[in-house]
């Protein structure tokens, strides 16, 4: 037979367990209440713990979900601190990045001021070579050359019809297409290098540099001409079609693909030359050069839009030479890796 003291102790422990598992009050408060009853020898009031059990549902779900809940609570507290802590976003990002040991280095300019661009670094900038011959042209010789030439010429007609003389928007839209071939070619050469266990001769990096350079042209002209909604939709449609078409074309014939890009760059040179004529006539306002262009091409601080068009046109001329050169390598029955790539050729 259980004594009265033993009965009280058993009841008290049962209440304690019920509070720990099922009560909506905090565990600490429930424990203190029961412990106080044990120490003073008083019986704690009989709570409706069985009713609580029916309402609260499965005990194990409540008891053992503490780890996840604790993590979520900590995450919520950290977010709250970062939100209410003066809005110092950079400090919060630095804290998160340093947890993995990955921290972006602090980069400064030569004058000691902080470098504000994260999409490129000072060692990736350069001064464009404006002395390059802009009139060089590869006359079509073979059937593939002729096909590539007239393919590009046929694409120019709808472009002229759509943009007319809006050369700012034209340049912006042109760069969304021009940045695709280098990425596709570099990607396919990368996969080929992996499959064959062989070097690429530097051509992977050269083509990816070309794609990045064209993308920087786009980032620059975005500051000059803002795309309309239908122009954004056009970019999406053209990118889907052109990416897949060029992908298949490069798989079938890399020499045709590079030749076509060479002719595409020749057309780009012509378009930017017309852009310069409109600027010189005053039909397009010669606004100050965007800050991103000044830093990327190491241009003087007082540079204008005309100066930007000049350096972009020079870049297109270099891309023309690289792609015609790549096509010539294939026409000679050789592979690109057999000829050193013109890395850093801007």
Short mmCIF file of C-alpha atoms in Angstrom, two decimals:
data_model
loop_
_atom_site.label_atom_id
_atom_site.label_comp_id
_atom_site.label_asym_id
_atom_site.label_seq_id
_atom_site.Cartn_x
_atom_site.Cartn_y
_atom_site.Cartn_z
CA UNK A 1 0.00 0.00 0.00
CA UNK A 2 1.30 3.42 -0.99
CA UNK A 3 1.75 5.94 1.82
CA UNK A 4 0.21 9.42 1.73
CA UNK A 5 3.60 11.03 1.14
CA UNK A 6 4.33 8.67 -1.70
CA UNK A 7 0.98 9.44 -3.28
CA UNK A 8 1.64 13.19 -3.13
CA UNK A 9 5.06 12.72 -4.67
CA UNK A 10 3.66 10.57 -7.50
CA UNK A 11 0.91 13.10 -8.24
CA UNK A 12 3.41 15.92 -8.26
CA UNK A 13 5.73 14.11 -10.67
CA UNK A 14 2.77 13.32 -12.93
CA UNK A 15 1.83 16.99 -13.03
CA UNK A 16 5.43 17.91 -13.78
CA UNK A 17 5.53 15.48 -16.71
CA UNK A 18 2.23 16.76 -18.02
CA UNK A 19 3.45 20.32 -17.94
CA UNK A 20 6.75 19.50 -19.63
CA UNK A 21 5.13 17.64 -22.49
CA UNK A 22 1.75 19.20 -22.99
CA UNK A 23 1.20 22.52 -21.29
CA UNK A 24 1.06 25.79 -23.21
CA UNK A 25 2.99 27.49 -20.40
CA UNK A 26 6.76 27.52 -20.36
CA UNK A 27 8.60 24.49 -19.03
CA UNK A 28 10.52 26.56 -16.51
CA UNK A 29 7.35 28.03 -14.98
CA UNK A 30 5.68 24.63 -14.69
CA UNK A 31 8.73 23.05 -13.12
CA UNK A 32 9.03 25.84 -10.57
CA UNK A 33 5.38 25.49 -9.61
CA UNK A 34 5.58 21.72 -9.06
CA UNK A 35 8.92 21.93 -7.29
CA UNK A 36 7.49 24.53 -4.96
CA UNK A 37 4.62 22.18 -4.12
CA UNK A 38 6.99 19.31 -3.36
CA UNK A 39 9.21 21.40 -1.10
CA UNK A 40 6.32 22.92 0.85
CA UNK A 41 4.44 19.65 1.15
CA UNK A 42 1.35 21.03 -0.56
CA UNK A 43 -0.53 19.22 -3.28
CA UNK A 44 -0.56 21.08 -6.51
CA UNK A 45 -4.00 21.66 -7.90
CA UNK A 46 -5.12 18.97 -10.28
CA UNK A 47 -4.90 20.46 -13.78
CA UNK A 48 -6.93 19.20 -16.70
CA UNK A 49 -3.84 17.64 -18.29
CA UNK A 50 -5.86 14.95 -20.01
CA UNK A 51 -7.87 17.62 -21.81
CA UNK A 52 -4.67 19.38 -22.74
CA UNK A 53 -3.39 16.14 -24.22
CA UNK A 54 -6.43 15.85 -26.45
CA UNK A 55 -6.03 19.41 -27.67
CA UNK A 56 -2.28 19.44 -28.09
CA UNK A 57 -2.12 16.24 -30.10
CA UNK A 58 0.89 13.87 -30.32
CA UNK A 59 3.35 14.33 -27.51
CA UNK A 60 6.42 13.20 -29.40
CA UNK A 61 5.86 15.79 -32.08
CA UNK A 62 5.88 18.51 -29.46
CA UNK A 63 8.72 17.13 -27.39
CA UNK A 64 11.19 16.31 -30.12
CA UNK A 65 10.64 19.19 -32.52
CA UNK A 66 12.66 21.47 -30.26
CA UNK A 67 15.89 21.33 -32.29
CA UNK A 68 14.32 22.57 -35.49
CA UNK A 69 12.22 25.12 -33.67
CA UNK A 70 15.26 26.37 -31.81
CA UNK A 71 17.17 26.78 -35.07
CA UNK A 72 14.26 28.66 -36.64
CA UNK A 73 14.00 30.91 -33.57
CA UNK A 74 17.72 31.70 -33.69
CA UNK A 75 17.51 32.42 -37.41
CA UNK A 76 14.54 34.71 -36.82
CA UNK A 77 16.40 36.51 -34.03
CA UNK A 78 19.45 36.99 -36.27
CA UNK A 79 17.29 38.39 -39.05
CA UNK A 80 15.61 40.71 -36.57
CA UNK A 81 18.96 41.92 -35.29
CA UNK A 82 20.26 42.53 -38.79
CA UNK A 83 17.05 44.37 -39.69
CA UNK A 84 16.97 46.57 -36.61
CA UNK A 85 20.70 47.08 -36.37
CA UNK A 86 20.83 50.21 -38.50
CA UNK A 87 20.40 48.41 -41.82
CA UNK A 88 24.11 47.62 -42.19
CA UNK A 89 23.68 45.09 -44.99
CA UNK A 90 27.37 44.80 -45.80
CA UNK A 91 28.24 43.91 -42.22
CA UNK A 92 25.57 41.21 -42.15
CA UNK A 93 26.78 39.74 -45.45
CA UNK A 94 30.34 39.74 -44.19
CA UNK A 95 29.29 37.84 -41.08
CA UNK A 96 27.46 35.20 -43.10
CA UNK A 97 30.28 34.79 -45.63
CA UNK A 98 33.00 34.49 -42.98
CA UNK A 99 31.17 31.52 -41.45
CA UNK A 100 32.28 29.47 -44.46
CA UNK A 101 35.69 31.07 -44.63
CA UNK A 102 34.78 32.86 -47.86
CA UNK A 103 35.16 36.59 -47.62
CA UNK A 104 35.35 39.05 -50.50
CA UNK A 105 38.62 40.99 -50.32
CA UNK A 106 38.45 44.73 -49.93
CA UNK A 107 39.62 46.21 -53.23
CA UNK A 108 40.78 49.79 -53.65
CA UNK A 109 41.76 51.95 -56.58
CA UNK A 110 45.23 53.34 -57.14
CA UNK A 111 44.20 56.54 -55.39
CA UNK A 112 43.08 54.59 -52.31
CA UNK A 113 39.33 54.97 -52.82
CA UNK A 114 37.13 51.91 -52.50
CA UNK A 115 36.37 49.90 -55.65
CA UNK A 116 32.60 49.85 -55.97
CA UNK A 117 32.09 47.29 -58.77
CA UNK A 118 31.56 43.64 -57.89
CA UNK A 119 30.98 42.44 -61.46
CA UNK A 120 34.61 43.10 -62.43
CA UNK A 121 37.86 43.97 -60.67
CA UNK A 122 40.63 46.50 -61.42
CA UNK A 123 42.92 43.81 -62.84
CA UNK A 124 40.23 42.97 -65.42
CA UNK A 125 40.12 46.49 -66.80
CA UNK A 126 42.12 47.73 -69.78
CA UNK A 127 42.59 50.57 -72.23
CA UNK A 128 41.03 49.85 -75.61
CA UNK A 129 43.29 49.78 -78.66
CA UNK A 130 41.70 52.41 -80.90
CA UNK A 131 44.37 52.02 -83.59
CA UNK A 132 42.94 48.73 -84.88
CA UNK A 133 41.95 48.58 -88.55
CA UNK A 134 38.18 48.92 -88.72
CA UNK A 135 37.88 48.31 -92.46
CA UNK A 136 39.25 44.78 -92.61
CA UNK A 137 36.84 42.36 -94.21
CA UNK A 138 36.94 38.67 -94.95
CA UNK A 139 35.73 38.14 -98.49
CA UNK A 140 33.66 34.93 -98.73
CA UNK A 141 35.60 32.19 -100.50
CA UNK A 142 33.88 28.88 -99.87
CA UNK A 143 30.23 27.97 -99.84
CA UNK A 144 30.24 27.95 -96.02
CA UNK A 145 31.68 31.47 -96.02
CA UNK A 146 28.97 32.68 -98.36
CA UNK A 147 26.28 31.01 -96.29
CA UNK A 148 27.59 32.63 -93.11
CA UNK A 149 27.84 36.03 -94.79
CA UNK A 150 24.30 36.06 -96.14
CA UNK A 151 22.90 34.64 -92.92
CA UNK A 152 24.20 37.69 -91.09
CA UNK A 153 23.04 40.06 -93.84
CA UNK A 154 19.54 38.59 -93.68
CA UNK A 155 19.45 39.22 -89.93
CA UNK A 156 20.33 42.88 -90.43
CA UNK A 157 17.17 43.72 -92.37
CA UNK A 158 14.64 43.09 -89.54
CA UNK A 159 17.02 44.79 -87.10
CA UNK A 160 17.13 47.98 -89.22
CA UNK A 161 13.37 47.86 -89.62
CA UNK A 162 12.72 47.51 -85.89
CA UNK A 163 15.20 50.02 -84.44
CA UNK A 164 15.43 52.57 -87.28
CA UNK A 165 17.90 55.15 -85.95
CA UNK A 166 17.50 54.47 -82.24
CA UNK A 167 21.14 53.47 -81.95
CA UNK A 168 21.23 53.47 -78.16
CA UNK A 169 18.53 50.79 -77.95
CA UNK A 170 20.00 49.08 -80.99
CA UNK A 171 23.40 48.77 -79.33
CA UNK A 172 21.85 47.48 -76.13
CA UNK A 173 19.83 44.82 -77.94
CA UNK A 174 22.77 43.89 -80.19
CA UNK A 175 24.94 43.10 -77.17
CA UNK A 176 22.36 40.68 -75.76
CA UNK A 177 22.93 38.59 -78.89
CA UNK A 178 26.66 39.21 -79.29
CA UNK A 179 27.39 37.86 -75.79
CA UNK A 180 25.96 34.42 -76.63
CA UNK A 181 28.47 32.91 -79.15
CA UNK A 182 31.51 33.22 -76.88
CA UNK A 183 29.70 31.52 -74.02
CA UNK A 184 28.38 28.71 -76.22
CA UNK A 185 31.75 28.13 -77.91
CA UNK A 186 33.63 28.22 -74.60
CA UNK A 187 31.16 25.83 -73.01
CA UNK A 188 31.40 23.30 -75.85
CA UNK A 189 35.20 23.49 -75.91
CA UNK A 190 35.19 23.02 -72.15
CA UNK A 191 33.12 19.83 -72.46
CA UNK A 192 35.31 18.65 -75.32
CA UNK A 193 38.44 19.15 -73.24
CA UNK A 194 36.91 17.08 -70.44
CA UNK A 195 35.86 14.27 -72.78
CA UNK A 196 39.20 14.01 -74.55
CA UNK A 197 41.46 14.72 -71.57
CA UNK A 198 43.30 17.42 -73.50
CA UNK A 199 44.18 21.08 -73.22
CA UNK A 200 42.27 23.75 -75.11
CA UNK A 201 45.20 25.94 -76.08
CA UNK A 202 43.65 28.79 -74.12
CA UNK A 203 40.60 29.03 -76.38
CA UNK A 204 38.10 28.31 -73.61
CA UNK A 205 39.25 31.34 -71.66
CA UNK A 206 39.49 33.48 -74.80
CA UNK A 207 35.89 32.79 -75.83
CA UNK A 208 34.59 33.29 -72.29
CA UNK A 209 36.51 36.58 -72.12
CA UNK A 210 34.76 37.61 -75.32
CA UNK A 211 31.36 36.75 -73.86
CA UNK A 212 32.12 38.70 -70.68
CA UNK A 213 33.37 41.67 -72.68
CA UNK A 214 30.16 41.75 -74.71
CA UNK A 215 28.14 41.52 -71.51
CA UNK A 216 30.01 44.53 -70.13
CA UNK A 217 29.00 46.41 -73.27
CA UNK A 218 25.41 45.64 -72.35
CA UNK A 219 25.90 46.74 -68.73
CA UNK A 220 27.26 50.02 -70.07
CA UNK A 221 24.51 50.77 -72.58
CA UNK A 222 21.87 49.91 -69.99
CA UNK A 223 22.91 53.15 -68.29
CA UNK A 224 22.31 55.07 -71.51
CA UNK A 225 19.10 53.52 -72.88
CA UNK A 226 16.47 51.85 -70.73
CA UNK A 227 14.79 48.89 -72.42
CA UNK A 228 11.02 48.93 -72.83
CA UNK A 229 8.88 45.96 -71.87
CA UNK A 230 8.47 44.73 -75.44
CA UNK A 231 12.21 45.03 -76.02
CA UNK A 232 12.82 42.84 -72.98
CA UNK A 233 10.34 40.32 -74.37
CA UNK A 234 12.13 40.43 -77.71
CA UNK A 235 15.46 39.73 -76.02
CA UNK A 236 14.03 36.64 -74.34
CA UNK A 237 12.59 35.33 -77.61
CA UNK A 238 15.74 36.03 -79.63
CA UNK A 239 17.97 34.51 -76.98
CA UNK A 240 15.99 31.26 -76.93
CA UNK A 241 16.15 30.97 -80.72
CA UNK A 242 19.70 32.20 -81.25
CA UNK A 243 21.28 30.26 -78.39
CA UNK A 244 19.88 26.94 -79.55
CA UNK A 245 20.54 27.65 -83.22
CA UNK A 246 24.15 28.64 -82.56
CA UNK A 247 24.61 25.66 -80.24
CA UNK A 248 23.56 23.26 -82.98
CA UNK A 249 25.55 25.17 -85.60
CA UNK A 250 28.73 24.97 -83.52
CA UNK A 251 28.25 21.24 -83.00
CA UNK A 252 27.84 20.69 -86.74
CA UNK A 253 30.53 23.06 -88.01
CA UNK A 254 32.70 25.22 -85.70
CA UNK A 255 34.33 26.87 -88.72
CA UNK A 256 30.92 28.04 -89.95
CA UNK A 257 29.95 29.23 -86.47
CA UNK A 258 33.12 31.30 -85.99
CA UNK A 259 32.90 32.71 -89.50
CA UNK A 260 29.34 33.83 -88.89
CA UNK A 261 30.38 35.58 -85.67
CA UNK A 262 33.20 37.27 -87.57
CA UNK A 263 30.68 38.69 -90.04
CA UNK A 264 28.35 39.59 -87.17
CA UNK A 265 31.13 41.66 -85.62
CA UNK A 266 31.74 43.39 -88.94
CA UNK A 267 28.09 44.45 -88.91
CA UNK A 268 28.51 45.63 -85.32
CA UNK A 269 31.40 47.85 -86.41
CA UNK A 270 29.17 49.34 -89.09
CA UNK A 271 26.35 49.95 -86.59
CA UNK A 272 28.63 51.73 -84.12
CA UNK A 273 30.09 53.82 -86.94
CA UNK A 274 26.57 55.00 -87.75
CA UNK A 275 26.04 55.63 -84.04
CA UNK A 276 29.08 57.93 -84.05
CA UNK A 277 27.76 59.81 -87.09
CA UNK A 278 24.48 60.52 -85.31
CA UNK A 279 26.39 61.75 -82.26
CA UNK A 280 28.55 64.05 -84.38
CA UNK A 281 25.46 65.45 -86.12
CA UNK A 282 23.85 66.21 -82.77
CA UNK A 283 20.89 63.92 -83.38
CA UNK A 284 21.88 61.98 -80.25
CA UNK A 285 22.92 63.83 -77.13
CA UNK A 286 26.56 63.26 -76.23
CA UNK A 287 25.96 62.68 -72.53
CA UNK A 288 28.72 61.98 -69.99
CA UNK A 289 30.06 58.44 -70.02
CA UNK A 290 28.59 56.06 -67.42
CA UNK A 291 30.80 55.49 -64.38
CA UNK A 292 31.04 51.78 -65.10
CA UNK A 293 32.50 52.51 -68.56
CA UNK A 294 35.08 54.92 -67.15
CA UNK A 295 36.37 52.31 -64.73
CA UNK A 296 36.16 49.32 -67.09
CA UNK A 297 38.05 50.94 -69.99
CA UNK A 298 40.23 53.16 -67.77
CA UNK A 299 38.87 56.25 -69.47
CA UNK A 300 39.42 59.85 -68.34
CA UNK A 301 36.80 61.14 -65.86
CA UNK A 302 35.45 63.68 -68.38
CA UNK A 303 34.75 61.05 -71.07
CA UNK A 304 31.49 61.16 -73.01
CA UNK A 305 29.15 58.73 -74.75
CA UNK A 306 31.10 59.22 -77.96
CA UNK A 307 34.26 57.96 -76.25
CA UNK A 308 32.34 54.92 -75.03
CA UNK A 309 31.13 54.09 -78.54
CA UNK A 310 34.71 54.39 -79.80
CA UNK A 311 36.10 51.85 -77.33
CA UNK A 312 33.16 49.47 -77.83
CA UNK A 313 33.66 49.59 -81.59
CA UNK A 314 37.34 48.76 -81.10
CA UNK A 315 36.36 45.76 -78.98
CA UNK A 316 34.06 44.53 -81.74
CA UNK A 317 36.90 44.79 -84.23
CA UNK A 318 39.08 42.61 -82.03
CA UNK A 319 36.30 40.04 -81.70
CA UNK A 320 35.99 40.09 -85.50
CA UNK A 321 39.66 39.19 -85.85
CA UNK A 322 39.55 36.44 -83.21
CA UNK A 323 36.57 34.65 -84.76
CA UNK A 324 37.83 34.88 -88.34
CA UNK A 325 41.17 33.57 -87.08
CA UNK A 326 39.43 30.64 -85.34
CA UNK A 327 37.52 29.84 -88.51
CA UNK A 328 40.74 29.92 -90.57
CA UNK A 329 42.30 27.38 -88.19
CA UNK A 330 39.44 24.98 -88.84
CA UNK A 331 39.62 25.59 -92.59
CA UNK A 332 43.26 24.49 -92.49
CA UNK A 333 42.14 21.14 -91.08
CA UNK A 334 43.49 21.84 -87.61
CA UNK A 335 41.90 22.16 -84.19
CA UNK A 336 41.85 25.32 -82.14
CA UNK A 337 44.08 23.85 -79.43
CA UNK A 338 46.88 23.51 -82.01
CA UNK A 339 47.15 27.30 -82.29
CA UNK A 340 47.72 29.42 -79.18
CA UNK A 341 44.67 31.52 -78.37
CA UNK A 342 45.01 35.33 -78.35
CA UNK A 343 44.33 35.71 -74.62
CA UNK A 344 43.82 39.29 -73.54
CA UNK A 345 43.44 40.48 -77.12
CA UNK A 346 41.17 43.52 -76.77
#
